[in-house]
Short mmCIF file of C-alpha atoms and ligand atoms in Angstrom, two decimals:
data_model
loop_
_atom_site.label_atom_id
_atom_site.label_comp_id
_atom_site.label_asym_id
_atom_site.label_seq_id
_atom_site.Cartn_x
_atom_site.Cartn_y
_atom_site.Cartn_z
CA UNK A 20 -9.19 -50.72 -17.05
CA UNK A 21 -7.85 -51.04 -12.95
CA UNK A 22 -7.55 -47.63 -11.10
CA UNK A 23 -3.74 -46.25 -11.96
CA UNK A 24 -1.45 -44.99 -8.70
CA UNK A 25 1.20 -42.70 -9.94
CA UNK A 26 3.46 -40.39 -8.24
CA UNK A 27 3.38 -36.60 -9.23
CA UNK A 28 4.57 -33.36 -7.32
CA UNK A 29 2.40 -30.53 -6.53
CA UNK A 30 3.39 -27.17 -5.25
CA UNK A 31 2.34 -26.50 -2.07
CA UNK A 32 1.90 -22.74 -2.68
CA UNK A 33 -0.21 -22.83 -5.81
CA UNK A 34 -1.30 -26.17 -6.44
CA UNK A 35 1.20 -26.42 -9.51
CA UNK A 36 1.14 -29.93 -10.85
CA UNK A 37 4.04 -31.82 -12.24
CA UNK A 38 6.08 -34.90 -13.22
CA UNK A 39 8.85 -34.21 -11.23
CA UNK A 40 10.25 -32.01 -8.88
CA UNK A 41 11.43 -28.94 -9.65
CA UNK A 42 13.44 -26.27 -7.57
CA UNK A 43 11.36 -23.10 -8.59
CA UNK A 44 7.61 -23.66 -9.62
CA UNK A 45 7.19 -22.46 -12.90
CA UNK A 46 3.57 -21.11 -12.04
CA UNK A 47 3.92 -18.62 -8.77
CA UNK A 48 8.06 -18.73 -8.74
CA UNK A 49 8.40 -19.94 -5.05
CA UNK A 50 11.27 -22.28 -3.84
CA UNK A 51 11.29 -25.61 -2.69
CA UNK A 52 7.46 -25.79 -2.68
CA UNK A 53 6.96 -29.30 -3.97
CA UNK A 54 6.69 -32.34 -2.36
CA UNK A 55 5.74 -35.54 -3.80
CA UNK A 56 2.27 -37.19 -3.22
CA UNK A 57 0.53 -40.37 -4.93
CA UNK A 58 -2.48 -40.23 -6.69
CA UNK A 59 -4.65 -42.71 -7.89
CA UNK A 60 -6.43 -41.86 -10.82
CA UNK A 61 -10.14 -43.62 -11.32
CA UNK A 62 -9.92 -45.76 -14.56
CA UNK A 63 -11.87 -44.12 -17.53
CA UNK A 64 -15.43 -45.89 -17.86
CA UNK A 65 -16.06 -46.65 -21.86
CA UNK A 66 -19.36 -48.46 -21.32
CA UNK A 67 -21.86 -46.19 -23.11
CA UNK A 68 -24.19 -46.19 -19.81
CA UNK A 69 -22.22 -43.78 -18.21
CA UNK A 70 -22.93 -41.13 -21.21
CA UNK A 71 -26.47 -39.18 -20.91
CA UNK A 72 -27.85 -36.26 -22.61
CA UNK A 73 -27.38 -33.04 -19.89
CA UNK A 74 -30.30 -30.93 -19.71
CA UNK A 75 -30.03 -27.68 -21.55
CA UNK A 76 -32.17 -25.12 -20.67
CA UNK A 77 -32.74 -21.24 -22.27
CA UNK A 78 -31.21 -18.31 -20.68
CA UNK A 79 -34.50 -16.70 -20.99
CA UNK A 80 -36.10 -18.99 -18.67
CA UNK A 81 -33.72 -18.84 -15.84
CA UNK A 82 -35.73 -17.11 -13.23
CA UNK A 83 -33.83 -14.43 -11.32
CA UNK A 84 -34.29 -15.42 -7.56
CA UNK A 85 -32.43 -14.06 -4.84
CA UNK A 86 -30.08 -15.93 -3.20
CA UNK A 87 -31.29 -16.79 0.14
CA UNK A 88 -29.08 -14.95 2.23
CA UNK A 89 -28.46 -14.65 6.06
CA UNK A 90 -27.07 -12.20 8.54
CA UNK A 91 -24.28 -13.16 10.51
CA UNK A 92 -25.10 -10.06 12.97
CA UNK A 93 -21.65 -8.83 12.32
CA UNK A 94 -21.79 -5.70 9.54
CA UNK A 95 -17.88 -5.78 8.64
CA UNK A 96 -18.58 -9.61 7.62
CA UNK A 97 -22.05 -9.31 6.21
CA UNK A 98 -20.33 -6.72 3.74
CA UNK A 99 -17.35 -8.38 2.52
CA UNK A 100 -19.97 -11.53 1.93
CA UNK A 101 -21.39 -9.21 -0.93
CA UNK A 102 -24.80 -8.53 1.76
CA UNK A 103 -25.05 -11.72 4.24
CA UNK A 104 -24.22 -15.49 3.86
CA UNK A 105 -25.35 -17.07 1.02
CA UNK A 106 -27.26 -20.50 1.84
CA UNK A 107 -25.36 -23.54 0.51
CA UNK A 108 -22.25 -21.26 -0.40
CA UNK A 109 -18.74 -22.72 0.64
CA UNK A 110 -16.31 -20.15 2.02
CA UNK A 111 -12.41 -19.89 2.36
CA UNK A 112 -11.49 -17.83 5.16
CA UNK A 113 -7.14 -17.76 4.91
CA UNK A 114 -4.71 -16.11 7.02
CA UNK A 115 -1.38 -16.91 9.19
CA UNK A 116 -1.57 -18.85 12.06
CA UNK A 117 -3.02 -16.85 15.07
CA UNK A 118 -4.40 -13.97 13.16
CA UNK A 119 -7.78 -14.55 14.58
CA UNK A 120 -9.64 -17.05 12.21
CA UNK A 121 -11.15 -19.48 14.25
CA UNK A 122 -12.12 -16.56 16.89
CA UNK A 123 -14.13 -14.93 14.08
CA UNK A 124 -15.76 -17.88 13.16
CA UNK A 125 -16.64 -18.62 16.42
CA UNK A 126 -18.21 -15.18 17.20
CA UNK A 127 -20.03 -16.02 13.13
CA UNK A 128 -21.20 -19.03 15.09
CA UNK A 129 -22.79 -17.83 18.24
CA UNK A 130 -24.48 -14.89 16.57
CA UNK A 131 -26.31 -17.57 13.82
CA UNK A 132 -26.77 -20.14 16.74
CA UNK A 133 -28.64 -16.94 18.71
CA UNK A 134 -30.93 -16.58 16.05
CA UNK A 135 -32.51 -20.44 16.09
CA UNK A 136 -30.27 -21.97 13.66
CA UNK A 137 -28.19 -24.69 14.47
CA UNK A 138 -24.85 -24.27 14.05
CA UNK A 139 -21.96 -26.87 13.48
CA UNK A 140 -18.30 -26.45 14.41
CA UNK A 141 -15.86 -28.99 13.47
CA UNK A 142 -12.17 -28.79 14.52
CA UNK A 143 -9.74 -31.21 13.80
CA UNK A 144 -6.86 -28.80 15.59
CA UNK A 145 -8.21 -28.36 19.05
CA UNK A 146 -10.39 -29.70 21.80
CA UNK A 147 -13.45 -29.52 22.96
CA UNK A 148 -11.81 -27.35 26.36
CA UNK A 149 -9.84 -25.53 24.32
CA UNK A 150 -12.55 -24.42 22.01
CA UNK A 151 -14.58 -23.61 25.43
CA UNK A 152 -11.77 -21.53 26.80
CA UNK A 153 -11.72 -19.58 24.08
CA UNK A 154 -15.84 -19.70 23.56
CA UNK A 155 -15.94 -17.95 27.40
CA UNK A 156 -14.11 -14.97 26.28
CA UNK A 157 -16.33 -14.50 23.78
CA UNK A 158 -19.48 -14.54 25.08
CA UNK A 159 -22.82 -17.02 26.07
CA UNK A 160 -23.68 -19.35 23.75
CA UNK A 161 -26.94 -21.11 23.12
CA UNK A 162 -27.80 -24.79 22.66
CA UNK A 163 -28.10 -24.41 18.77
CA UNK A 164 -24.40 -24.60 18.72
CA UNK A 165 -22.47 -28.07 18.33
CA UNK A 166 -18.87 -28.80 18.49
CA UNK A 167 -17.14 -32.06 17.06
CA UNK A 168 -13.48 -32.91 17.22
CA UNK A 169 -12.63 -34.74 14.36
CA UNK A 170 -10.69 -35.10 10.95
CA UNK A 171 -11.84 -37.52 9.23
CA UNK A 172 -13.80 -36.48 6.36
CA UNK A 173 -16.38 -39.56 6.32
CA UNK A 174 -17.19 -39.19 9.64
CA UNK A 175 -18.10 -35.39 9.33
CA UNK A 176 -19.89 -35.96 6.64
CA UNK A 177 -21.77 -38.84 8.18
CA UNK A 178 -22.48 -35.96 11.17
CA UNK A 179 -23.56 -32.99 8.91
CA UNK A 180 -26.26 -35.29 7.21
CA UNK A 181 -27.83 -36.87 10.68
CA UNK A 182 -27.28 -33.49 11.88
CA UNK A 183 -28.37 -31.19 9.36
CA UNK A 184 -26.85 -28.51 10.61
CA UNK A 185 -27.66 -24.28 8.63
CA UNK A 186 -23.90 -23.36 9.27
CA UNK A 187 -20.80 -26.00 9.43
CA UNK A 188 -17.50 -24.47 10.03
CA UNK A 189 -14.33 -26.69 9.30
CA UNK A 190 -11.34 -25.53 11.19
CA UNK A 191 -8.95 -26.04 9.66
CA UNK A 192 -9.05 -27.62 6.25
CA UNK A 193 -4.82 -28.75 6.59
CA UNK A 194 -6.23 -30.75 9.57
CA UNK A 195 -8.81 -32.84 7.45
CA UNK A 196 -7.99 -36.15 6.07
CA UNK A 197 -9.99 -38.67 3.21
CA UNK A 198 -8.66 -42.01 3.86
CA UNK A 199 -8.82 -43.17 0.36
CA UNK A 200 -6.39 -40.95 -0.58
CA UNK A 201 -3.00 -42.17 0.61
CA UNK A 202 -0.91 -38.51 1.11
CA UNK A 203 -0.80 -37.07 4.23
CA UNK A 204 -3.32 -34.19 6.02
CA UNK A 205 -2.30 -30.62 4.75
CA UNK A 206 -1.03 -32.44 1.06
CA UNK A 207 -2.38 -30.82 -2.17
CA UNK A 208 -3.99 -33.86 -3.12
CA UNK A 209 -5.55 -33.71 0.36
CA UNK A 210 -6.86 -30.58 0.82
CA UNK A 211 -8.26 -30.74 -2.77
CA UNK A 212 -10.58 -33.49 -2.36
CA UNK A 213 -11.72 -32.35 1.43
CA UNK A 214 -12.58 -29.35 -0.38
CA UNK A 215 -14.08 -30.94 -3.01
CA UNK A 216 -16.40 -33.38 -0.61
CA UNK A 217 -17.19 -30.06 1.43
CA UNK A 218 -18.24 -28.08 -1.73
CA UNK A 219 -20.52 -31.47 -2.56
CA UNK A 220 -21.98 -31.20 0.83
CA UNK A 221 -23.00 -27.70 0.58
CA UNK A 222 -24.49 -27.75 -2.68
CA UNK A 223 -26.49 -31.04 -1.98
CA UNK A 224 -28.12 -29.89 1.63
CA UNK A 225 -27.65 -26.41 1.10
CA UNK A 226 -25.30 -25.55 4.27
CA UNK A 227 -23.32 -22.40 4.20
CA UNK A 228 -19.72 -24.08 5.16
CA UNK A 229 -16.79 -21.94 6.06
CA UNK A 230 -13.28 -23.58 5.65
CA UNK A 231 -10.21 -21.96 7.20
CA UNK A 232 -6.91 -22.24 5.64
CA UNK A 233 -3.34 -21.18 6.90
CA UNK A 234 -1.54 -19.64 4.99
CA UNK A 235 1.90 -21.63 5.15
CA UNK A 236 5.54 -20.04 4.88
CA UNK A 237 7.45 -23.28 3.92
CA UNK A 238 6.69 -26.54 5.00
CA UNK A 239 5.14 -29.70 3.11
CA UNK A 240 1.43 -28.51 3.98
CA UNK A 241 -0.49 -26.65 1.00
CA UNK A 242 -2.13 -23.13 1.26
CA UNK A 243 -5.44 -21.66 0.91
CA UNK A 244 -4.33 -20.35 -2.33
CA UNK A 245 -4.38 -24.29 -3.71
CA UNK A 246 -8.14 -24.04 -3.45
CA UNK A 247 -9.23 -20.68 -4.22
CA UNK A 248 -10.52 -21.71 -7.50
CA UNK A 249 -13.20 -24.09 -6.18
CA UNK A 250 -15.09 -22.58 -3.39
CA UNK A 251 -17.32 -19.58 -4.38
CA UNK A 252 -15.63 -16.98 -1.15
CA UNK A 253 -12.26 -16.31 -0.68
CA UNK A 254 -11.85 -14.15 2.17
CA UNK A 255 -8.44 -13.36 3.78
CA UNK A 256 -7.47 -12.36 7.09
CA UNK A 257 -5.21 -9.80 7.07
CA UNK A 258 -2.88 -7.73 9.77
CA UNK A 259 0.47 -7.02 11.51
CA UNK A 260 0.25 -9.80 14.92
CA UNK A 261 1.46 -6.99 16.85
CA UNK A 262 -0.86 -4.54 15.53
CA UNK A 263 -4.91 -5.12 16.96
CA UNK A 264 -6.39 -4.22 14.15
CA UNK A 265 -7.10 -7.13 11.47
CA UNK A 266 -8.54 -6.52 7.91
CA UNK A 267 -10.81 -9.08 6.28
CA UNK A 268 -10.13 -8.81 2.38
CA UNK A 269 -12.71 -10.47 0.25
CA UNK A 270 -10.58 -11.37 -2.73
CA UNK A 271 -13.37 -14.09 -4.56
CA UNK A 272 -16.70 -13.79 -4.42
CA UNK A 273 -19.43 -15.68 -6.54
CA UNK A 274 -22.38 -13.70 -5.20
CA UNK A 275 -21.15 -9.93 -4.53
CA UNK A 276 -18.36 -7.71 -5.33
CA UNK A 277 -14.88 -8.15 -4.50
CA UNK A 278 -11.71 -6.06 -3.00
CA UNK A 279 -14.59 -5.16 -0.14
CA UNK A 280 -12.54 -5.13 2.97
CA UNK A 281 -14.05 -5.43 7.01
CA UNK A 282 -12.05 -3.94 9.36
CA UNK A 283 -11.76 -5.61 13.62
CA UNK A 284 -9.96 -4.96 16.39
CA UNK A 285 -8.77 -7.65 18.63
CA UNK A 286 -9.92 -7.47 22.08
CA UNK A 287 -9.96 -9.26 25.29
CA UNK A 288 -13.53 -10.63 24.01
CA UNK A 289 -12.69 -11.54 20.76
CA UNK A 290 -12.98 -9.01 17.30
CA UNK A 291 -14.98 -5.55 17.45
CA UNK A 292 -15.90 -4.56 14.76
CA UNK A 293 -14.27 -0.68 13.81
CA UNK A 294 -16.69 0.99 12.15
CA UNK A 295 -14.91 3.88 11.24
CA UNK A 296 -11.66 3.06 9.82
CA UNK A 297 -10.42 6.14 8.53
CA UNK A 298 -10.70 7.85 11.76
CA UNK A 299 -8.90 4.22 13.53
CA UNK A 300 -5.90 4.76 11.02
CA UNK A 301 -5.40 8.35 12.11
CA UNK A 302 -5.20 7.92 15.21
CA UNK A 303 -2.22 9.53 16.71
CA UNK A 304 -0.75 11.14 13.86
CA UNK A 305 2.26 13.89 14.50
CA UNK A 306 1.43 17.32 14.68
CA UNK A 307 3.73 20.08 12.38
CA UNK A 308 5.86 16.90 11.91
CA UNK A 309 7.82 17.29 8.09
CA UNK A 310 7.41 14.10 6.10
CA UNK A 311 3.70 13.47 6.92
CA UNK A 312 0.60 13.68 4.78
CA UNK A 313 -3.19 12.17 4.73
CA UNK A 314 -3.76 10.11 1.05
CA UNK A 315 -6.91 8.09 0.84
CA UNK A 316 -7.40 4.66 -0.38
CA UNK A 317 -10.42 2.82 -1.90
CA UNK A 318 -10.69 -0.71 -0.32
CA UNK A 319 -13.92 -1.87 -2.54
CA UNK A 320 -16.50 0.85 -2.08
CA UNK A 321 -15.02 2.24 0.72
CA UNK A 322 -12.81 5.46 1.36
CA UNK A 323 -10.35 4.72 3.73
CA UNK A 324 -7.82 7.54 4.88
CA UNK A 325 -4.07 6.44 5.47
CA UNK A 326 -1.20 8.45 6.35
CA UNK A 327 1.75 8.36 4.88
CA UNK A 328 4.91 9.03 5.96
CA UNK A 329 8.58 9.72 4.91
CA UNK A 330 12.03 10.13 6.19
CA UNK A 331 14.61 11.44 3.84
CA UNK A 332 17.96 11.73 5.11
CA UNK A 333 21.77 11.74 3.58
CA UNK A 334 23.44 8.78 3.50
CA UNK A 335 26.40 7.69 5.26
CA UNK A 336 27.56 4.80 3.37
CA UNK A 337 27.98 4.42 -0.45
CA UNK A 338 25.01 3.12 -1.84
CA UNK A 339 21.62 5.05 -0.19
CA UNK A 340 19.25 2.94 1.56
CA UNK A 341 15.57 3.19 0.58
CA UNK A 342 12.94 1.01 2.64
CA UNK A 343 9.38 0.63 2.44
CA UNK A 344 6.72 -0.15 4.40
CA UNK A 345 3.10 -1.06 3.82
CA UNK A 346 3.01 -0.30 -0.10
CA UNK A 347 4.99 -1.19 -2.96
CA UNK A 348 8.92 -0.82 -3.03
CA UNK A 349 9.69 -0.44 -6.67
CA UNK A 350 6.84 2.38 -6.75
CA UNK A 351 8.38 4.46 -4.37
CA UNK A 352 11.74 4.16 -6.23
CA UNK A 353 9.89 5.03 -9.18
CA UNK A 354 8.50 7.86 -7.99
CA UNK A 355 11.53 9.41 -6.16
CA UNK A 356 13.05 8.84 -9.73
CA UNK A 357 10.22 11.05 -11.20
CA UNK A 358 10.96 13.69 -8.37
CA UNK A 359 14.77 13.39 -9.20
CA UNK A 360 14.22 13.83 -13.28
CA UNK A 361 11.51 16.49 -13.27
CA UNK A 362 12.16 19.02 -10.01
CA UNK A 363 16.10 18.52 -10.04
CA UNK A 364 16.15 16.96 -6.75
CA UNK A 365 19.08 15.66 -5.25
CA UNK A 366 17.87 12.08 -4.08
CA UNK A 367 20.58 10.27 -5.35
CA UNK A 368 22.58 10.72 -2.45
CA UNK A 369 20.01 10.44 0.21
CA UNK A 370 18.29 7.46 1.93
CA UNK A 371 14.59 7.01 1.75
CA UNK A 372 12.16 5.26 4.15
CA UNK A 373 8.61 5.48 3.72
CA UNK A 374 5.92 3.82 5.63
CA UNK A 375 2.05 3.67 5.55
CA UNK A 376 1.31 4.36 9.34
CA UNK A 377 -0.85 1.84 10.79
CA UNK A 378 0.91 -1.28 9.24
CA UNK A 379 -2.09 -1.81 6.65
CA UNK A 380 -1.36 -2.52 3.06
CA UNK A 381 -1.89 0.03 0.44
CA UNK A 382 -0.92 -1.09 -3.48
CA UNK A 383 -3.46 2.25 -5.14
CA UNK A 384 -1.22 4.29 -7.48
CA UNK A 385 -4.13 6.82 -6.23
CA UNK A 386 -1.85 7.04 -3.01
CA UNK A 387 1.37 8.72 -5.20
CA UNK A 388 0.48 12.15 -4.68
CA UNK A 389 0.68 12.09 -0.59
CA UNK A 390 4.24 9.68 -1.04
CA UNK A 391 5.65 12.17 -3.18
CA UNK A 392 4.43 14.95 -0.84
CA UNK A 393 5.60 13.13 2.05
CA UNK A 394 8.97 13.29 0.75
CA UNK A 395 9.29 16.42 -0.58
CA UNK A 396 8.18 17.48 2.82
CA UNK A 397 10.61 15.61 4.36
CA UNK A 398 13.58 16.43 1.84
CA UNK A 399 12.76 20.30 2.49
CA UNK A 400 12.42 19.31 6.26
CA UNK A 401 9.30 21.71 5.98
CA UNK A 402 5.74 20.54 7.16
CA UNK A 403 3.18 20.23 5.29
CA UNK A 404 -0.02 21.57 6.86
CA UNK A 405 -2.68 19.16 9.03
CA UNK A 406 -5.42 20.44 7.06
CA UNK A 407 -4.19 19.34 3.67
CA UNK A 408 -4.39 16.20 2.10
CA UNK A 409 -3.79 14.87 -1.79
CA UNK A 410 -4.65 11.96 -4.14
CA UNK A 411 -3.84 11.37 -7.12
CA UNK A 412 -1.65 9.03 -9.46
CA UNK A 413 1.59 10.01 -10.91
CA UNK A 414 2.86 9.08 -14.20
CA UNK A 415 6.70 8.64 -15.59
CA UNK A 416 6.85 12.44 -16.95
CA UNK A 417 5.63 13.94 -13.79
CA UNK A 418 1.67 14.14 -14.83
CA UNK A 419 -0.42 13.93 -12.25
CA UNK A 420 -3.50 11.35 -13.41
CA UNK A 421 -6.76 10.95 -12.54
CA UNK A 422 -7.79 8.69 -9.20
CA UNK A 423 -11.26 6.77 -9.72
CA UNK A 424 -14.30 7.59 -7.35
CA UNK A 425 -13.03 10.91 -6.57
CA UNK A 426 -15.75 12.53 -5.05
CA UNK A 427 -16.48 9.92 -2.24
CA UNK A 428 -12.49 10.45 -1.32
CA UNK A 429 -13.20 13.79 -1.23
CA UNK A 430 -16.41 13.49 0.99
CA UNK A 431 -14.39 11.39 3.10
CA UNK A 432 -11.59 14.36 3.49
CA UNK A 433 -14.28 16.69 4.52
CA UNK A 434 -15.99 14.20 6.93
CA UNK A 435 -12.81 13.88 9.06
CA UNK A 436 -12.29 18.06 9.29
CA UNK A 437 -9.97 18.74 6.60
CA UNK A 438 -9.66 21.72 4.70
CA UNK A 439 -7.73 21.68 1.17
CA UNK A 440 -8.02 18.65 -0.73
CA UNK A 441 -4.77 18.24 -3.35
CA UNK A 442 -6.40 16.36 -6.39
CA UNK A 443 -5.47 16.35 -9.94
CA UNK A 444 -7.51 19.06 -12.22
CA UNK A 445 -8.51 16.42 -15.04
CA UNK A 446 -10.74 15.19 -11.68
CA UNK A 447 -12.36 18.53 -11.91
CA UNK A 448 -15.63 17.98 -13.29
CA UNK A 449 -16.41 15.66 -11.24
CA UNK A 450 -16.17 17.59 -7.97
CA UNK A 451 -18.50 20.45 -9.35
CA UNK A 452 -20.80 19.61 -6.36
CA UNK A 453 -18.54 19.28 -3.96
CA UNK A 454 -18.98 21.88 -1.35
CA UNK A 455 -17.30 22.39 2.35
CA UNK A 456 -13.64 21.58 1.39
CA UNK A 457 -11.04 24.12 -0.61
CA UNK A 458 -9.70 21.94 -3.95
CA UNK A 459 -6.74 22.81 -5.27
CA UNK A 460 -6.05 21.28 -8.78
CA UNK A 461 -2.22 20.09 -9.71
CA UNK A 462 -1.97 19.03 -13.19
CA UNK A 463 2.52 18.17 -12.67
CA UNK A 464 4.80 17.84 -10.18
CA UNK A 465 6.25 20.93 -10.83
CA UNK A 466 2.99 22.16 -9.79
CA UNK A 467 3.24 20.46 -6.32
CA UNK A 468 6.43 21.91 -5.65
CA UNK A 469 5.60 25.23 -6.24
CA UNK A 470 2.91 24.91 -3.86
CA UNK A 471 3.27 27.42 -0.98
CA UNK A 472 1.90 24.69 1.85
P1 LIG B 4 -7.10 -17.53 16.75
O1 LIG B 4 -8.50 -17.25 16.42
O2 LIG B 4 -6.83 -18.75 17.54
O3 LIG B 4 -6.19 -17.55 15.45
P2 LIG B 4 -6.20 -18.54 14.20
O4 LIG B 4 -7.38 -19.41 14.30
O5 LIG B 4 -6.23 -17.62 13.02
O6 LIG B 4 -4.92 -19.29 14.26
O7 LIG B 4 -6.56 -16.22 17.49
C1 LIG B 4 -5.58 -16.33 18.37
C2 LIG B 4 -5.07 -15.02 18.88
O8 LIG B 4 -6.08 -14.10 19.25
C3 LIG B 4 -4.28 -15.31 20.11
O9 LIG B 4 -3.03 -14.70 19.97
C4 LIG B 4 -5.08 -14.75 21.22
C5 LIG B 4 -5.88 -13.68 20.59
N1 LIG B 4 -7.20 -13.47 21.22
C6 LIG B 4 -7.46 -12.26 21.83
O10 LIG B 4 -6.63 -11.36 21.87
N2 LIG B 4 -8.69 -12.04 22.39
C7 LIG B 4 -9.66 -12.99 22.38
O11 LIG B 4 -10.76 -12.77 22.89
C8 LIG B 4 -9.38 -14.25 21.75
C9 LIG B 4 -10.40 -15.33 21.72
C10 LIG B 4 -8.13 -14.45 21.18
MG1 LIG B 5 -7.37 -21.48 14.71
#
């Protein structure tokens, strides 16, 4: 049978695969994400040559090596990589435009090219100057490191195998092209067979390649999310472009655990590293300010401290306003509803903004406590003391439910200085050896508001 060449439309945001187009995709509900592309589908062999007996071997006798693993010098990295860079791995590094992907990478590559290996960076989106501009902000680099200009995915792979490069990075993956594939760069079809050549290449000479994707608003060029499911790291870069601080999310990861997060700070020289984010997040919080309380978060095995804020206020017009900032909108609603229901409070008529200060992201129900402090605090116009922070989940009749990992949040709390910790009492046994920090157990909300804080 001759190779087929059909037309089909794919959804640039998730890859979605279909007939014809369609407004809404079906699979992640976006608008006006597909785009046609042609395909040409390899004709089925049915000569019995091409069948052969796969090797089967026992569990039993799998032996349990290590992966070979590498440091990339940078400890925020190393740990959302589940312990170092796995050889022959193939990593998705995603993020918008101008977050800071390919100056990460970059920094990746001169630490691995300082210890000996050689190192292999491929753009296909800038040159070789503008690479070095950016290269001299960041620091000397030795001769293990190569650059090549180019998207053309035979030619790079010709390269990595005269080469033989330890570490390729392709920047960007939307930029990369396969010329027997007739769609454009950036096109699902595309991007799914670069990714699938680079995955081939990684396996077969054992390179560690990094891809970066951008993640796309609109447009006819397909996200990272398209290829998630076939490299074995998905990391994504994360942060508010006016903010300095970025957070790398692993969100995949074949060899270690996920939801890990590494938090940087964009410099003059490129990312630091912050090291202590709790403290970072803090920084500048009001003092004897109503509406303001310290929650903490668990990014992956990490505590991280947040405050959260809220402004509660009567509305002028009609219908009362309530925004949201850094966590999720119909949970706040919910829980103002809660506060409504069960303590009588007049909410109804007022308008509601709360924010997580420091612009990061924070989707932990663990976090409901310190909102519905916050805006208590901020209802009563009465401030709630520095000292005190609270975690805990909230359910619909006003319970307050149990957090996970209580006792590092806790540590974490009595790190940073403070005194009472707010936590809910079916936590309780497992702070019997905490010691340092008052806890005071809530079991409802009523409890919370009878607090005398
Ligand atoms: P970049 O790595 O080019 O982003 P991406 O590859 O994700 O598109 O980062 C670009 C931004 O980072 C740009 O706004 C300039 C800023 N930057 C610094 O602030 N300091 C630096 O040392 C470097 C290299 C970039
Ligand atoms: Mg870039």
């Amino acid at each position: 049978m001759p190779a087929k060449s059909k037309s089909v439309f794919f959804c640039n945001n998730c890859g979605y695969e279909s007939a014809k187009w369609m407004g809404q995709c079906p699979g992640c509900r976006q608008w006006n994400t597909f785009t046609e592309e042609k395909v040409i589908r390899p004709a089925k062999s049915t000569s019995s040559s091409a069948r052969r007996n796969a090797e089967v071997v026992t569990l039993n006798s799998v032996s349990e090596q290590q992966e070979d693993r590498r440091t990339t010098h940078i400890d925020e990295l190393d740990r959302v990589l589940g312990g170092g860079l796995v050889a022959g791995s193939l990593t998705l590094v995603g993020g918008d435009p101008g977050i800071g992907k390919s100056t990460l990478l970059l920094q990746v590559c001169r630490l691995i090219a300082g210890d000996g290996a050689k190192v292999l960076y491929i753009s296909g989106e800038e040159s070789v100057r503008q690479i070095k501009l950016r290269a001299r902000r960041i620091g000397n680099f030795t001769d293990n490191m190569l650059l090549l200009c180019e998207n053309t995915l035979s030619v790079i792979e010709e390269t990595i195998k005269a080469q033989k490069p330890e570490v390729v990075v392709i920047d960007s993956i939307q930029t990369m092209y396969d010329e027997e594939i007739s769609s454009a760069p950036g096109s699902v079809s595309q991007v799914r067979e670069a990714t699938n050549i680079l995955m081939q290449i990684a396996k077969g000479l054992n390179i560690s390649i990094f891809i970066v994707g951008h993640v796309t608003k609109e447009g006819t060029v397909a996200g990272p999310r398209v290829l998630e499911h076939m490299v074995d790291t998905v990391l994504y870069f994360e942060g508010e472009r006016h903010a300095s601080y970025r957070i790398l999310r692993s969100v995949k990861n074949r060899f270690g655990s996920t939801n890990e997060i590494g938090v940087f700070k964009m410099e003059e020289n490129g990312l630091s590293e912050v090291r202590n984010p709790s403290e970072y997040m803090l920084l500048g919080k009001p003092v004897g300010a109503p509406g303001s309380i310290v929650s903490c978060s668990m990014e992956g095995t990490r505590p991280i401290l947040i405050e959260i804020q809220a402004l509660v206020c009567q509305t002028n017009f009609g219908i009362p306003r309530r925004q949201c900032t850094g966590t999720d909108f119909n949970r706040v609603n919910l829980l103002m509803a809660v506060l409504e229901k069960r303590l009588g409070m007049q909410l109804g008529n007022c308008d509601a903004y709360v924010n997580i200060a420091g612009g990061i992201k924070i989707n932990e129900p663990a976090i409901d406590l310190g909102i519905a402090m916050a805006v208590i605090s901020s209802f009563k116009n009465k401030p709630i003391d520095d000292k005190i922070v609270a975690v805990g989940e909230i359910g619909l009749s006003g319970e307050i439910r149990s957090a996970g990992m209580i006792a590092t949040r806790v540590n974490e709390f009595k790190k940073l200085g403070f005194e009472t910790a707010i936590v809910p009492k079916v936590c309780m046994d497992d702070l019997k050896d905490v010691q340092g920090i008052r806890i005071v157990p809530v079991s409802n909300v009523q409890d919370i508001s009878a607090l005398e804080i």
